[in-house]
Amino acid sequence: MLEQLKPENIRAQYEMSRLLAGMSADVAKLYLRWAAKLATHPGAPVKAGAGLAADVMDISRDVLLKVAGEEVEPRKLNGDRRFASEAWEQKAPFRVLRRTYDAYARAALKLAEETPRLDDEDRRKLRFFTGQFLDAIAPANFAISNPDVLQETVQSRGRNFMHGMRNLWHDLDLTHGRLNISMSDLGAFEVGKNLATTPGEVVYRNELMELIQYTPTTKQVSRRPLMIIPPWFNKYYVLDMQPANSVVKYLVDQGQTVFLISWRNPDEETPDKTFDDYMLEGPLEAMSVIADITGESEVNAMGYCLGGILLACLLAWLDAKGRNPIRSATYLTTLIDYTDVGDVKVFVDEKQLERLERLGKAKGYLPGDNVAWGFRLLRAPDLIWTFVINHYMLGRDRVPFDLLFWNEDATNMPLSCHMYFMRNMYIDNKLRQPNAIELAGEPIDVTRIETPAYILSTRDDHIAPWKTCYESTQLFSGRSRFVLGNSGHIAGVINPPTREKYGYRVGTGNPPDPDDWFSRAKEKPGSWWPDWVRWLRRYSGGRVKARTPGSKEYPPLEPAPGHYVRQMIRPDKRSLF
């Protein structure tokens, strides 16, 4: 508690309150502008009201048919898992309640979408915040109107609420005065014990990253090593979860010499690194170490999300230098064009960035847990309200789920690097413009990149919309293979061959229109990983004897997963219960 009374922490709390107050004021002004538009265009609410009246009449017809003993066709509620229970369909009062909520929600969103003369930014924000309000007031979120909670209360004689209060107390962060809604059993996993367990060694470390080289499992390996660049917004071990769903282990078992960058988690003691620093001290420095260890002057490279953006910037920078040491590039859910970034845009404008910058200067970095909450809001029914229902009202124990554990293990953001990225990419969309961005003294042009590219996007991605990711095929000069995985930003990527859960689509050629590509693409069952490895082997340069980690110049420093990945941004509360 005394830690919070330090001047720098008091300043940070003040800036956080200013940020939240500013966002609240912006939302209030947004709804005032909406009210003014509705007042001068009364036809919009009349049209929405007519649609709502028709839905209410349809609900009434269903009720009468049900009373008369007729069969009524069941209707799903837009895939919302909160209403997945059969009780919402089979029990008449809850069926009416569910459908009435659905009707009013659709009418409100339709009105927000179709109000005349709203600019695109206001329309997007209005749709988003109205959706957040509607998600919050859904009848499933309240014990008295949730049939599953009522049934559990009767069966357990109220013990569900006792267990729910225990779970609520566990999630309360009294030091910072907030509620951290947990998604997974934090005590079920430990990095280096049952997560990130692929054998390897940290062979290099600077103040920004550790470089891990993984131990081979085959007698021969591809001659060109593979360098992996994860996002600095998340811990790298999303690519090395458990053995059954580890991308890293799969690659090693396929005969790749894998080097992976593990970013440091910024804190008060970390220098404020720029975007240039992340490129120069990250993958560029890593390539120098890889060349010394393996004796190879060329590598294949893969970047995930922000790591893919850094990879594209590095390739363009190297091209400006007249160098091309990267033989092939793989981009996983990576945006190069930012024309349409989905609802993430709601949190990105100059005014909000200025508030974030003040907060970052007060702390020395951007706090990762607050940034992570913004991404949870993008899928609030699944990532917030489902857990409120299950943990606090049904009183269920947290389920051990590795991807959700990783999702909670957030990282802080480097202030200067992140502000540069958000302004130049998200706001000004400069990355796609030739020579509009200068990195380490060189104007860069991604349209000059001729390196063969494997571009993976995912169909339900709420962070990097697939049609915007597809634009990379039109920007790069070299040949590219575009693959569209099913599911979302994480599950669509971490889709191992051991689990035939999601499929993917591949097409021949990359026409300008993504819908045209989609209509021609063929659906494939299972994981996209084998398809990628087959593509990667074209650029692997043959086979050589397997390499042990490290060299005379770069001896192993410590076993994988290393030190940086274990740094957490908030105290470990696993011992409380």
Coordinates of C-alpha atoms in Angstrom, one line a residue, residues 40-364:
T40 CA -33.3 16.9 -37.1
H41 CA -34.0 13.5 -38.8
P42 CA -37.0 12.0 -37.1
G43 CA -37.5 9.5 -39.9
A44 CA -34.6 7.4 -38.6
P45 CA -36.2 6.5 -35.2
V46 CA -39.6 6.0 -36.8
K47 CA -38.0 3.5 -39.2
A48 CA -36.2 1.7 -36.4
G49 CA -39.4 1.8 -34.3
A50 CA -41.4 0.2 -37.2
G51 CA -38.8 -2.6 -37.3
L52 CA -39.0 -3.1 -33.6
A53 CA -42.8 -3.2 -33.7
A54 CA -42.7 -5.9 -36.3
D55 CA -40.3 -8.0 -34.1
V56 CA -42.6 -7.5 -31.1
M57 CA -45.6 -8.7 -33.1
D58 CA -43.5 -11.8 -34.2
I59 CA -42.7 -12.5 -30.5
S60 CA -46.4 -12.2 -29.6
R61 CA -47.3 -14.6 -32.4
D62 CA -44.8 -17.1 -31.0
V63 CA -46.3 -16.8 -27.5
L64 CA -49.8 -17.4 -28.8
L65 CA -48.7 -20.4 -30.8
K66 CA -46.9 -21.8 -27.8
V67 CA -50.0 -21.3 -25.6
A68 CA -52.1 -23.1 -28.3
G69 CA -49.7 -26.1 -28.1
E70 CA -48.1 -25.5 -31.5
E71 CA -44.5 -26.1 -32.3
V72 CA -42.4 -23.0 -32.5
E73 CA -39.1 -23.0 -34.4
P74 CA -36.1 -22.4 -32.1
R75 CA -34.0 -19.3 -32.8
K76 CA -30.4 -18.8 -31.8
L77 CA -29.3 -15.4 -30.5
N78 CA -26.4 -14.4 -32.8
G79 CA -24.0 -17.0 -31.4
D80 CA -23.9 -15.3 -27.9
R81 CA -22.7 -18.1 -25.6
R82 CA -24.5 -16.5 -22.6
F83 CA -27.8 -17.7 -24.2
A84 CA -26.6 -21.2 -25.2
S85 CA -28.6 -23.0 -22.5
E86 CA -31.7 -24.8 -23.7
A87 CA -33.7 -23.2 -20.9
W88 CA -33.6 -19.9 -22.9
E89 CA -35.6 -21.6 -25.6
Q90 CA -37.7 -24.2 -23.8
K91 CA -39.0 -22.1 -20.9
A92 CA -41.6 -19.6 -22.2
P93 CA -40.8 -16.6 -19.9
F94 CA -37.1 -16.7 -20.7
R95 CA -37.7 -17.3 -24.4
V96 CA -39.8 -14.1 -24.5
L97 CA -37.3 -12.2 -22.4
R98 CA -34.4 -13.3 -24.7
R99 CA -36.2 -12.5 -27.9
T100 CA -37.4 -9.1 -26.6
Y101 CA -33.9 -8.2 -25.6
D102 CA -32.6 -9.3 -29.0
A103 CA -35.3 -7.2 -30.8
Y104 CA -34.5 -4.0 -28.8
A105 CA -30.8 -4.6 -29.2
R106 CA -31.1 -4.9 -33.0
A107 CA -33.3 -1.9 -33.2
A108 CA -30.8 0.3 -31.2
L109 CA -27.8 -0.9 -33.2
K110 CA -29.7 -0.4 -36.5
L111 CA -30.6 3.1 -35.4
A112 CA -27.0 3.9 -34.5
E113 CA -25.9 2.5 -37.9
E114 CA -28.4 4.3 -40.0
T115 CA -28.7 7.7 -38.4
P116 CA -28.2 10.2 -41.3
R117 CA -25.2 12.6 -41.5
L118 CA -23.0 11.1 -38.9
D119 CA -19.4 11.0 -39.9
D120 CA -17.8 7.5 -40.1
E121 CA -15.8 7.9 -36.9
D122 CA -18.9 8.9 -34.9
R123 CA -20.9 6.1 -36.4
R124 CA -18.3 3.5 -35.5
K125 CA -18.0 4.8 -31.9
L126 CA -21.7 5.0 -31.5
R127 CA -22.2 1.4 -32.7
F128 CA -19.4 0.2 -30.4
F129 CA -20.4 2.0 -27.2
T130 CA -24.1 1.2 -27.8
G131 CA -23.1 -2.4 -28.2
Q132 CA -21.2 -2.3 -25.0
F133 CA -24.2 -1.0 -23.1
L134 CA -26.5 -3.6 -24.7
D135 CA -24.0 -6.3 -23.8
A136 CA -24.0 -5.1 -20.2
I137 CA -27.8 -5.1 -19.7
A138 CA -28.4 -8.5 -21.3
P139 CA -30.8 -10.5 -19.1
A140 CA -28.2 -13.3 -18.9
N141 CA -26.0 -10.9 -16.8
F142 CA -28.5 -10.8 -13.9
A143 CA -29.3 -13.6 -11.5
I144 CA -33.0 -12.9 -11.3
S145 CA -33.4 -13.2 -15.1
N146 CA -31.0 -16.0 -15.9
P147 CA -32.6 -19.4 -15.8
D148 CA -29.3 -21.2 -15.3
V149 CA -28.4 -19.1 -12.2
L150 CA -31.9 -19.6 -10.7
Q151 CA -31.7 -23.4 -11.2
E152 CA -28.2 -23.6 -9.7
T153 CA -29.4 -21.4 -6.8
V154 CA -32.2 -23.8 -6.0
Q155 CA -30.1 -27.0 -6.5
S156 CA -27.2 -25.7 -4.4
R157 CA -29.3 -23.9 -1.9
G158 CA -27.5 -20.7 -2.5
R159 CA -24.0 -22.1 -2.3
N160 CA -23.3 -20.8 -5.8
F161 CA -23.4 -17.2 -4.5
M162 CA -21.1 -18.1 -1.6
H163 CA -18.6 -19.5 -4.1
G164 CA -19.2 -16.5 -6.3
M165 CA -18.3 -14.1 -3.5
R166 CA -15.1 -16.1 -3.0
N167 CA -14.2 -15.8 -6.6
L168 CA -15.1 -12.1 -6.6
W169 CA -12.9 -11.5 -3.6
H170 CA -10.0 -13.3 -5.4
D171 CA -10.4 -11.0 -8.3
L172 CA -10.5 -7.7 -6.3
D173 CA -7.4 -5.7 -6.6
L174 CA -7.7 -3.5 -3.4
T175 CA -4.3 -1.9 -3.9
H176 CA -5.3 -0.3 -7.2
G177 CA -9.1 -0.2 -6.5
R178 CA -10.3 -2.3 -9.4
L179 CA -11.7 -5.7 -10.4
N180 CA -9.5 -8.0 -12.5
I181 CA -12.0 -10.5 -13.9
S182 CA -9.9 -13.7 -14.2
M183 CA -10.5 -16.0 -17.1
S184 CA -8.4 -19.0 -16.2
D185 CA -7.1 -20.8 -13.1
L186 CA -3.9 -18.9 -12.5
G187 CA -2.6 -21.7 -10.3
A188 CA -2.8 -24.4 -13.0
F189 CA 0.1 -23.1 -15.1
E190 CA 3.6 -21.9 -14.7
V191 CA 5.9 -20.6 -17.5
G192 CA 8.8 -23.0 -17.8
K193 CA 7.0 -25.8 -15.9
N194 CA 4.0 -26.7 -18.1
L195 CA 4.0 -23.7 -20.5
A196 CA 7.0 -22.7 -22.8
T197 CA 8.7 -26.1 -22.1
T198 CA 10.3 -26.7 -25.5
P199 CA 14.0 -27.4 -24.7
G200 CA 16.4 -24.6 -25.7
E201 CA 18.9 -22.1 -24.5
V202 CA 19.1 -18.3 -24.2
V203 CA 22.1 -17.6 -26.3
Y204 CA 22.0 -13.8 -26.3
R205 CA 20.6 -11.0 -24.1
N206 CA 20.5 -7.2 -24.3
E207 CA 18.3 -4.7 -22.4
L208 CA 15.5 -5.2 -24.8
M209 CA 15.3 -8.9 -25.7
E210 CA 16.6 -12.4 -25.1
L211 CA 17.3 -14.7 -28.1
I212 CA 16.4 -18.3 -27.6
Q213 CA 17.8 -21.1 -29.7
Y214 CA 15.9 -24.4 -29.5
T215 CA 17.4 -27.8 -29.1
P216 CA 17.0 -29.9 -32.3
T217 CA 15.0 -33.2 -32.2
T218 CA 16.1 -34.4 -35.7
K219 CA 19.5 -35.5 -36.9
Q220 CA 19.4 -33.1 -39.8
V221 CA 17.9 -29.6 -40.0
S222 CA 17.2 -27.0 -42.7
R223 CA 20.3 -25.1 -43.6
R224 CA 18.7 -21.7 -43.2
P225 CA 17.6 -21.0 -39.7
L226 CA 14.1 -19.6 -38.8
M227 CA 13.9 -16.4 -36.8
I228 CA 10.6 -15.8 -35.0
I229 CA 9.5 -12.2 -34.0
P230 CA 6.6 -12.3 -31.6
P231 CA 4.6 -9.1 -30.7
W232 CA 6.0 -7.0 -27.9
F233 CA 2.4 -6.5 -26.6
N234 CA 2.2 -10.2 -25.5
K235 CA 4.5 -12.9 -24.1
Y236 CA 6.1 -15.0 -26.8
Y237 CA 4.9 -18.3 -25.3
V238 CA 1.6 -18.1 -27.2
L239 CA 3.8 -19.8 -29.8
D240 CA 5.1 -22.3 -27.3
M241 CA 2.2 -23.3 -25.1
Q242 CA 2.0 -27.0 -24.2
P243 CA 3.7 -29.7 -26.3
A244 CA 0.4 -30.6 -28.0
N245 CA -0.2 -27.0 -29.3
S246 CA 3.3 -25.5 -29.5
V247 CA 4.2 -23.9 -32.8
V248 CA 7.8 -23.9 -31.7
K249 CA 7.9 -27.6 -30.9
Y250 CA 6.2 -28.5 -34.2
L251 CA 8.8 -26.5 -36.2
V252 CA 11.7 -28.1 -34.3
D253 CA 10.2 -31.6 -34.9
Q254 CA 9.9 -30.7 -38.6
G255 CA 13.7 -30.1 -38.7
Q256 CA 13.9 -26.3 -38.4
T257 CA 16.6 -24.5 -36.5
V258 CA 14.4 -22.1 -34.5
F259 CA 15.6 -18.9 -33.0
L260 CA 13.0 -16.8 -31.1
I261 CA 13.0 -13.3 -29.7
S262 CA 11.7 -12.9 -26.1
W263 CA 10.9 -9.3 -25.4
R264 CA 11.6 -7.7 -22.1
N265 CA 8.6 -6.5 -20.1
P266 CA 9.0 -2.7 -19.7
D267 CA 8.9 -1.2 -16.2
E268 CA 10.2 1.8 -14.3
E269 CA 13.7 0.6 -14.6
T270 CA 13.6 0.0 -18.4
P271 CA 14.9 2.7 -20.8
D272 CA 12.2 4.1 -23.0
K273 CA 13.0 2.4 -26.3
T274 CA 11.9 3.8 -29.7
F275 CA 10.5 1.9 -32.6
D276 CA 14.0 2.2 -34.2
D277 CA 15.5 0.5 -31.1
Y278 CA 13.0 -2.4 -31.4
M279 CA 14.1 -3.0 -35.0
L280 CA 17.8 -2.5 -34.4
E281 CA 18.2 -4.2 -31.0
G282 CA 15.6 -6.8 -31.8
P283 CA 15.6 -8.7 -35.1
L284 CA 18.5 -7.0 -36.7
E285 CA 20.8 -7.7 -33.8
A286 CA 19.3 -11.2 -33.5
M287 CA 20.3 -11.9 -37.2
S288 CA 23.9 -11.0 -36.4
V289 CA 23.9 -13.5 -33.5
I290 CA 22.2 -16.2 -35.6
A291 CA 24.8 -15.7 -38.4
D292 CA 27.7 -16.2 -36.0
I293 CA 26.1 -19.3 -34.3
T294 CA 25.0 -21.1 -37.6
G295 CA 27.5 -19.7 -40.1
E296 CA 24.5 -18.8 -42.4
S297 CA 24.2 -15.4 -43.9
E298 CA 20.5 -15.8 -44.7
V299 CA 17.5 -16.6 -42.5
N300 CA 13.8 -17.3 -43.0
A301 CA 11.7 -15.1 -40.7
M302 CA 8.2 -15.2 -39.2
G303 CA 6.4 -12.3 -37.4
Y304 CA 3.2 -12.5 -35.5
C305 CA 0.9 -9.5 -35.3
L306 CA 3.1 -6.6 -34.2
G307 CA 6.1 -8.8 -34.9
G308 CA 5.0 -9.1 -38.5
I309 CA 4.8 -5.3 -38.7
L310 CA 8.3 -5.0 -37.4
L311 CA 9.4 -7.7 -39.9
A312 CA 8.0 -5.7 -42.8
C313 CA 9.7 -2.6 -41.6
L314 CA 13.0 -4.4 -41.3
L315 CA 12.7 -5.8 -44.8
A316 CA 12.0 -2.4 -46.2
W317 CA 14.8 -0.9 -44.2
L318 CA 17.2 -3.6 -45.4
D319 CA 16.1 -3.0 -49.0
A320 CA 16.9 0.7 -48.6
K321 CA 20.4 -0.4 -47.5
G322 CA 20.8 -2.7 -50.5
R323 CA 20.7 -5.8 -48.3
N324 CA 18.5 -8.9 -48.4
P325 CA 19.5 -11.5 -45.8
I326 CA 15.9 -12.7 -45.2
R327 CA 15.1 -15.4 -47.7
S328 CA 11.4 -15.7 -46.9
A329 CA 8.9 -13.9 -44.7
T330 CA 5.8 -15.2 -42.9
Y331 CA 3.2 -12.8 -41.6
L332 CA 0.7 -14.0 -39.0
T333 CA -2.4 -11.8 -38.6
T334 CA -0.4 -8.7 -39.6
L335 CA -1.7 -5.4 -40.8
I336 CA 0.4 -3.4 -43.3
D337 CA -2.6 -1.3 -44.5
Y338 CA -4.7 0.5 -41.8
T339 CA -7.6 1.7 -43.9
D340 CA -10.1 -0.5 -41.9
V341 CA -8.9 -1.8 -38.6
G342 CA -12.3 -2.6 -37.2
D343 CA -13.4 -1.5 -33.7
V344 CA -9.9 -1.1 -32.5
K345 CA -10.2 2.3 -34.2
V346 CA -12.6 3.4 -31.4
F347 CA -9.7 3.6 -29.0
V348 CA -7.3 5.4 -31.5
D349 CA -7.5 9.1 -32.1
E350 CA -5.0 11.9 -31.4
K351 CA -6.9 13.1 -28.3
Q352 CA -6.8 9.6 -26.7
L353 CA -3.2 9.1 -27.6
E354 CA -2.3 12.4 -25.9
R355 CA -4.0 11.1 -22.8
L356 CA -2.2 7.8 -23.0
E357 CA 1.1 9.6 -23.5
R358 CA 0.6 11.7 -20.3
L359 CA -0.1 8.4 -18.4
G360 CA 2.9 6.8 -20.0
K361 CA 5.2 9.6 -19.0
A362 CA 3.9 9.5 -15.4
K363 CA 4.7 5.8 -15.1
G364 CA 7.6 5.5 -17.6

